[in-house]
Coordinates of C-alpha atoms in Angstrom, one line a residue:
M16 CA 243.8 84.4 260.7
G17 CA 246.3 82.7 257.8
D18 CA 247.5 86.3 256.9
N19 CA 248.7 87.0 260.8
L20 CA 250.3 83.8 261.1
F21 CA 252.5 84.5 257.6
S22 CA 253.4 87.8 258.9
V23 CA 254.4 86.4 262.3
L24 CA 256.6 83.9 260.2
I25 CA 258.3 86.4 258.1
S26 CA 258.9 88.8 261.0
T27 CA 260.6 85.9 262.8
I28 CA 262.8 85.0 259.8
K29 CA 263.8 88.8 259.3
S30 CA 264.7 89.1 263.2
R31 CA 267.1 85.8 263.1
Y32 CA 268.8 86.8 259.9
A33 CA 269.2 90.5 260.1
A34 CA 272.2 90.1 262.2
I35 CA 273.8 88.1 259.5
V36 CA 272.9 90.4 256.9
S37 CA 274.1 93.3 258.8
K38 CA 277.5 91.8 258.9
L39 CA 277.7 90.7 255.5
R40 CA 277.0 94.2 254.3
L41 CA 279.9 95.4 257.1
W42 CA 282.4 92.9 255.7
L43 CA 281.6 93.6 252.1
S44 CA 281.8 97.7 252.6
W45 CA 285.4 99.5 251.6
N46 CA 285.8 101.1 254.9
Y47 CA 285.7 98.1 256.6
V48 CA 288.1 96.0 254.5
R49 CA 290.5 99.4 254.5
T50 CA 290.5 99.5 258.4
R51 CA 291.1 95.8 258.7
V52 CA 294.0 95.7 256.1
I53 CA 295.6 98.9 257.5
G54 CA 295.0 97.3 261.1
G55 CA 296.6 94.2 260.1
I56 CA 299.6 95.7 258.3
R57 CA 300.0 98.0 261.6
D58 CA 300.0 94.9 263.8
F59 CA 302.6 93.0 261.6
F60 CA 304.8 96.1 261.9
F61 CA 304.5 96.4 265.7
R62 CA 305.2 92.8 266.1
L63 CA 308.1 92.9 263.6
L64 CA 309.4 96.0 265.4
D65 CA 309.2 94.6 268.6
V66 CA 312.8 93.2 268.5
R67 CA 312.9 92.4 272.1
P68 CA 313.8 88.7 272.2
K69 CA 311.8 86.0 274.3
N70 CA 314.4 83.4 274.6
K71 CA 317.5 82.1 272.9
N72 CA 315.7 80.6 269.8
D73 CA 315.1 84.3 269.0
Y74 CA 318.8 84.7 268.2
F75 CA 321.1 84.3 265.4
T76 CA 324.9 83.4 266.3
I77 CA 327.3 85.1 264.0
F78 CA 331.1 84.8 265.1
G79 CA 330.2 84.5 268.5
W80 CA 327.8 87.3 268.5
M81 CA 324.2 87.1 269.4
V82 CA 321.9 89.1 266.7
S83 CA 318.3 89.3 267.4
K84 CA 316.4 87.6 264.4
R85 CA 313.4 90.0 264.7
L86 CA 315.8 92.9 264.5
A87 CA 317.4 91.3 261.5
Y88 CA 314.1 90.9 259.8
A89 CA 312.9 94.4 260.6
G90 CA 316.3 95.8 259.2
I91 CA 315.9 93.9 256.0
V92 CA 312.2 94.9 255.6
I93 CA 313.1 98.8 256.3
V94 CA 315.7 98.5 253.6
G95 CA 313.5 97.0 251.0
V96 CA 310.7 99.7 251.8
L97 CA 313.3 102.6 251.5
S98 CA 314.8 100.9 248.3
L99 CA 311.3 100.8 246.8
W100 CA 310.7 104.2 247.9
Y101 CA 313.8 105.5 246.2
I102 CA 313.1 103.7 243.1
G103 CA 310.0 105.2 242.6
A104 CA 310.9 108.5 243.6
T105 CA 313.8 108.7 241.0
T106 CA 312.5 106.9 238.1
K107 CA 308.7 106.7 238.6
I108 CA 308.8 103.3 237.6
F109 CA 305.3 102.6 239.5
S110 CA 303.7 105.6 237.9
K111 CA 303.5 106.1 233.8
L112 CA 305.4 106.7 231.0
T113 CA 306.5 110.1 230.3
S114 CA 304.7 112.1 227.6
N115 CA 307.9 112.5 225.7
G116 CA 307.0 110.0 222.5
G117 CA 306.3 107.2 225.0
L118 CA 310.0 106.9 226.0
R119 CA 311.1 106.4 229.7
T120 CA 313.2 109.4 231.1
Y121 CA 315.8 109.1 233.5
S122 CA 318.1 111.3 235.6
Y123 CA 321.8 111.2 234.4
N124 CA 322.8 109.5 237.8
S125 CA 319.7 107.3 238.2
V126 CA 320.5 103.7 239.4
L127 CA 317.6 102.2 237.0
L128 CA 319.4 103.8 234.2
R129 CA 322.0 101.0 234.4
L130 CA 319.1 98.3 234.0
A131 CA 317.3 100.5 230.9
K132 CA 317.8 99.0 227.4
D133 CA 316.9 100.4 224.1
K134 CA 315.7 104.0 223.5
V135 CA 315.5 106.4 226.5
R136 CA 315.6 110.1 227.2
I137 CA 318.0 111.2 229.9
K138 CA 318.1 114.5 231.8
A139 CA 321.0 116.6 232.6
K140 CA 321.9 117.6 236.1
S141 CA 320.2 121.1 235.4
G142 CA 316.9 119.1 234.4
Y143 CA 316.9 119.5 230.6
I144 CA 316.7 116.5 228.2
A145 CA 320.6 116.1 227.0
Y146 CA 320.4 112.6 225.5
E147 CA 317.8 110.8 223.3
G148 CA 318.5 107.2 221.8
D149 CA 319.8 103.9 222.8
V150 CA 321.5 102.8 226.2
S151 CA 322.9 99.7 227.6
K152 CA 324.5 99.6 231.1
G153 CA 323.9 103.0 231.8
Y154 CA 325.8 104.3 228.9
A155 CA 324.7 105.9 225.6
T156 CA 325.6 103.2 223.3
G157 CA 324.2 102.7 219.9
E158 CA 322.2 105.7 218.0
G159 CA 321.1 108.5 219.4
S160 CA 321.2 112.5 219.8
L161 CA 322.8 115.0 222.1
Y162 CA 321.1 118.3 222.8
S163 CA 322.4 121.6 224.4
K164 CA 320.4 123.0 227.5
N165 CA 318.6 125.4 224.9
D166 CA 317.3 122.2 222.9
V167 CA 319.8 122.7 220.0
L168 CA 320.9 119.4 218.5
L169 CA 324.8 119.0 219.0
Y170 CA 325.4 115.6 217.8
N171 CA 323.7 112.8 215.9
G172 CA 324.8 109.5 215.3
S173 CA 326.6 106.5 217.0
F174 CA 327.8 106.5 220.7
L175 CA 329.9 103.9 222.8
K176 CA 330.0 104.2 226.5
N177 CA 328.9 108.0 226.1
K178 CA 331.5 108.9 223.3
Y179 CA 331.0 109.5 219.8
E180 CA 332.1 106.3 218.0
G181 CA 331.5 105.6 214.4
D182 CA 329.4 107.6 211.9
G183 CA 327.8 110.8 213.0
S184 CA 327.1 114.6 212.6
Q185 CA 328.3 117.4 215.1
Y186 CA 326.7 120.7 215.1
Y187 CA 327.4 124.4 216.0
D188 CA 325.9 125.8 218.9
S189 CA 323.8 127.7 216.3
G190 CA 322.4 124.3 215.1
A191 CA 324.3 124.6 211.8
L192 CA 326.0 121.4 210.5
H193 CA 330.0 121.6 211.6
Y194 CA 331.0 118.1 210.5
T195 CA 329.7 114.7 209.3
G196 CA 331.7 111.6 209.0
A197 CA 333.3 109.0 211.2
F198 CA 334.3 109.6 215.0
H199 CA 336.3 107.7 217.3
N200 CA 336.6 108.1 221.0
N201 CA 334.9 111.7 220.5
L202 CA 337.2 112.9 217.8
Y203 CA 337.0 113.1 214.0
E204 CA 338.9 109.8 212.8
G205 CA 338.5 108.5 209.1
D206 CA 336.7 110.1 206.2
G207 CA 334.5 113.0 207.0
K208 CA 333.5 116.5 205.7
L209 CA 333.9 119.7 207.7
Y210 CA 331.8 122.8 207.2
R211 CA 331.7 126.5 208.2
E212 CA 329.0 127.8 210.1
D213 CA 327.6 129.7 207.0
G214 CA 326.9 126.4 205.7
T215 CA 329.7 126.3 203.0
E216 CA 332.0 123.3 202.8
E217 CA 335.5 123.7 204.1
Y218 CA 337.3 120.3 203.9
E219 CA 336.5 116.7 202.8
G220 CA 338.8 114.0 203.5
G221 CA 340.7 111.9 206.0
F222 CA 341.0 112.7 209.7
F223 CA 342.9 111.5 212.7
S224 CA 342.8 112.5 216.3
G225 CA 340.3 115.4 215.4
K226 CA 342.7 116.7 212.7
K227 CA 342.9 116.4 208.8
E228 CA 345.3 113.7 208.1
G229 CA 345.8 111.8 204.9
H230 CA 344.4 112.9 201.5
G231 CA 341.8 115.4 201.5
K232 CA 340.5 118.6 199.7
L233 CA 340.0 122.1 200.7
M234 CA 337.1 124.3 199.5
D235 CA 336.7 127.8 199.4
G236 CA 333.7 130.0 200.5
G237 CA 331.9 129.4 197.5
N238 CA 332.3 125.6 197.7
N239 CA 335.2 125.5 194.9
P240 CA 338.0 123.6 195.6
I241 CA 341.4 125.0 196.5
Y242 CA 343.7 122.4 197.1
D243 CA 343.7 118.8 196.5
G244 CA 346.6 116.9 198.6
N245 CA 347.9 115.4 201.6
F246 CA 347.4 116.8 205.0
S247 CA 349.2 115.9 208.6
A248 CA 347.9 116.9 211.8
D249 CA 345.6 119.8 210.4
E250 CA 348.4 121.4 208.1
I251 CA 348.9 120.9 204.4
V252 CA 352.1 118.5 203.5
Y253 CA 353.8 121.3 201.8
S254 CA 356.7 119.2 201.1
E255 CA 354.8 117.2 198.5
L256 CA 354.9 120.0 196.1
L257 CA 358.8 119.7 196.0
G258 CA 359.9 118.0 192.5
K259 CA 356.6 118.8 190.8
S260 CA 356.1 120.5 187.6
A261 CA 354.1 123.6 187.3
D262 CA 351.3 121.2 185.5
E263 CA 351.5 118.9 188.5
V264 CA 351.1 121.8 190.8
R265 CA 347.9 123.1 188.8
S266 CA 346.2 119.8 189.4
M267 CA 346.6 120.2 193.0
Y268 CA 346.2 123.9 193.8
F269 CA 342.8 125.2 192.1
G270 CA 343.0 129.1 194.2
K271 CA 344.3 132.2 193.4
Q272 CA 347.9 132.6 192.1
I273 CA 350.6 135.3 191.0
M274 CA 353.5 134.5 188.9
Y275 CA 356.7 136.1 189.4
E276 CA 359.1 135.6 186.5
E277 CA 362.9 136.6 186.4
S278 CA 363.7 139.0 183.5
P279 CA 366.2 137.2 180.8
D280 CA 368.9 139.6 182.5
M281 CA 368.3 137.8 185.8
G282 CA 367.9 134.2 184.9
S283 CA 364.9 131.8 183.9
D284 CA 363.6 131.1 187.8
T285 CA 359.9 131.3 188.7
V286 CA 357.9 132.2 191.8
M287 CA 354.6 131.3 192.1
H288 CA 352.4 132.8 195.0
L289 CA 349.6 130.5 195.9
K290 CA 347.6 133.1 197.8
D291 CA 344.7 130.7 199.3
I292 CA 347.2 128.3 201.0
N293 CA 349.6 130.8 202.2
A294 CA 352.5 129.3 200.1
M295 CA 354.9 130.1 197.6
Y296 CA 357.2 127.8 195.4
L297 CA 360.4 128.2 193.3
A298 CA 360.4 126.5 190.2
Q299 CA 363.9 126.0 188.3
G300 CA 365.1 124.2 185.2
D301 CA 367.1 120.9 186.1
G302 CA 369.2 121.0 183.1
S303 CA 368.1 117.9 181.6
A304 CA 367.9 117.5 177.8
A305 CA 365.1 115.0 177.9
D306 CA 363.0 117.4 180.5
D307 CA 363.6 120.9 180.2
A308 CA 360.5 121.8 182.3
N309 CA 360.8 123.8 185.7
K310 CA 360.5 121.9 188.7
V311 CA 359.6 123.1 192.1
T312 CA 363.0 123.1 194.1
Q313 CA 361.8 125.2 197.2
V314 CA 358.4 125.8 199.0
I315 CA 357.7 128.9 201.0
V316 CA 355.2 128.7 203.6
L317 CA 354.0 132.0 204.8
K318 CA 353.5 131.1 208.5
D319 CA 355.0 132.2 211.7
T320 CA 354.2 128.6 213.3
F321 CA 355.5 125.2 212.3
S322 CA 353.7 121.9 213.0
M323 CA 355.1 118.7 213.5
G324 CA 352.7 115.9 214.7
S325 CA 350.8 117.5 217.6
T326 CA 353.4 120.0 218.3
V327 CA 353.4 123.6 217.3
A328 CA 356.6 125.6 217.3
D329 CA 356.6 129.5 216.9
D330 CA 359.9 130.3 218.2
I331 CA 363.5 129.2 217.8
E332 CA 363.9 127.3 221.0
D333 CA 360.8 125.1 220.2
L334 CA 362.2 124.3 217.0
K335 CA 365.2 123.2 218.5
S336 CA 363.2 121.0 220.8
L337 CA 361.8 119.4 217.9
M338 CA 364.6 119.2 215.4
G339 CA 367.8 119.6 217.3
S340 CA 370.7 121.8 216.5
P341 CA 370.6 123.8 213.3
I342 CA 373.1 122.8 210.7
Y343 CA 373.4 126.5 209.8
E344 CA 372.7 129.8 211.4
G345 CA 373.7 133.4 210.7
N346 CA 372.8 136.5 208.7
S347 CA 372.1 135.9 205.0
A348 CA 371.1 138.2 202.1
V349 CA 367.7 137.7 200.4
I350 CA 367.2 135.7 197.2
L351 CA 364.2 136.0 195.0
P352 CA 361.6 134.0 196.5
E353 CA 362.5 135.3 200.2
A354 CA 362.0 139.0 198.7
I355 CA 359.0 138.2 197.4
A356 CA 357.9 136.6 200.7
I357 CA 358.9 139.6 202.8
N358 CA 356.9 141.9 200.4
V359 CA 354.1 140.0 200.3
L360 CA 354.0 139.7 204.3
N361 CA 354.7 143.4 204.5
D362 CA 351.4 144.1 202.7
Q363 CA 349.7 141.9 205.4
K364 CA 351.2 144.3 208.3
R365 CA 353.6 141.4 209.0
T366 CA 356.8 143.3 208.5
M367 CA 360.3 142.7 209.2
N368 CA 362.3 145.6 208.3
G369 CA 360.4 146.9 205.7
K370 CA 359.8 146.0 201.9
V371 CA 362.8 144.5 199.8
D372 CA 363.6 147.1 196.7
M373 CA 362.4 145.6 193.9
D374 CA 362.4 146.4 190.2
V375 CA 359.4 144.8 188.3
T376 CA 357.4 145.2 185.5
E377 CA 353.4 144.3 185.9
V378 CA 352.6 142.5 182.7
Y379 CA 349.0 141.6 184.4
S380 CA 347.8 141.6 187.8
D381 CA 348.7 138.3 188.2
D382 CA 352.1 138.0 186.1
I383 CA 354.7 140.1 187.2
I384 CA 358.4 140.3 185.7
V385 CA 361.2 141.1 188.1
N386 CA 364.0 142.7 186.6
S387 CA 366.1 143.1 189.7
I388 CA 366.3 142.9 193.8
A389 CA 368.3 144.6 196.3
T390 CA 370.5 141.7 197.9
D391 CA 371.6 143.9 200.5
Y392 CA 368.4 143.3 202.6
P393 CA 369.6 141.5 205.7
V394 CA 367.9 138.5 207.5
Y395 CA 368.7 136.0 210.2
V396 CA 368.1 132.4 209.1
Y397 CA 368.0 129.0 211.2
T398 CA 368.3 125.9 208.8
F399 CA 367.6 122.4 210.2
E400 CA 367.9 118.9 208.4
R401 CA 365.1 116.5 209.1
G402 CA 365.1 113.3 207.2
D403 CA 365.4 113.9 203.4
L404 CA 364.3 117.5 203.9
V405 CA 366.0 120.8 204.9
Y406 CA 363.9 123.8 206.5
S407 CA 365.0 127.2 206.8
F408 CA 363.5 129.7 209.1
V409 CA 363.7 133.3 208.4
C410 CA 364.0 135.8 211.2
K411 CA 364.1 139.6 211.6
E412 CA 367.0 139.1 214.0
R413 CA 369.0 136.2 216.0
G414 CA 366.7 134.3 218.3
G415 CA 363.1 134.7 219.2
G416 CA 360.4 134.0 216.6
F417 CA 360.4 133.5 212.8
V418 CA 358.4 135.1 210.2
F419 CA 358.4 132.3 207.5
Y420 CA 360.1 129.2 206.5
E421 CA 361.4 127.3 203.3
I422 CA 361.3 123.7 202.7
M423 CA 364.0 122.0 200.1
D424 CA 365.2 118.7 199.4
G425 CA 368.5 117.4 201.3
E426 CA 370.2 117.1 198.3
T427 CA 369.9 121.0 197.6
D428 CA 371.2 122.1 201.0
D429 CA 374.1 123.7 199.5
D430 CA 371.6 126.3 197.9
A431 CA 370.0 126.8 201.4
A432 CA 369.5 130.5 202.4

């Protein structure tokens, strides 16, 4: 009897609370929660997008225009949603860090790149990692590395607003070191070292606007010094050899050279061919009892171009634009340094009118005695004066290009060829 009463009591309780338990289970189930949330969001947007105003309180008044408040709110929400979608799609800010060493990766035109700081990776337009390093306000600024599409390091060092600025190293497309030193505005500027692609050092010294400038040292393919002196716009300042003794020149030039000496019957002049810098010089005695050492009175540059600043001239009209009207022009017979220059260039396939006839005695391969030269070999010369220097440009004929040029002190312009 007692057991039956207890069973009836339990059944009554279960029947009364079964509905409550069922509701609790329903409310706590994930499907129910998801359905309610999605339904609520859907209803919210339905109400939001129901932009039909009900009365005048549903309007904003802007410059006399009535604008629906619900329409304005809907526009703001839509713009916000689209912005979040765009940010997520372009930068993956809501997903995860990339697998590239824990650095975030941005497209080169990403909006959020402007907000990024410290180290990042930047993809080029074609999708490869072009930059890895510091950024600020959307620019490569600080220390970083630039890569080619073949993943070859092109530059490593300091940047400022996407340009090389400060100390850095630039590389050939092969990956070999090309330059290391100071940069300004993407160009070599300051002290640096220039290398050939085979790894040998080519030049060490000053640079300006991407060109050799100031004091520097040229090296040969074996890393041996060739020339130690001044440069301007990538060219040796050949005029600084003027007035120097042979010993002083030897302290600047260390490359291969050939000496041409006049025989006693001709005189006492000496011409030195500085093969590794495409130049010669004429050394003459100055007649001083206190110092009878020969001094450089003329420098011959075996080049058919002439540089002044950033301008390069390769014909007479260009020279006139640079230096004005010549102080002399006309036919002239060759003198000793010109005759040697013509013959050297003729051996290099850069002929004028063939070789100058010369009677020489070869003491050694680098020591030649000149007994006589044919002075009737004709050349056409244009002579210009600029500052304290006189430049004579030797041509095959009147007008057109020149084959080489000579530099002298202005005081010796009476001797100009």
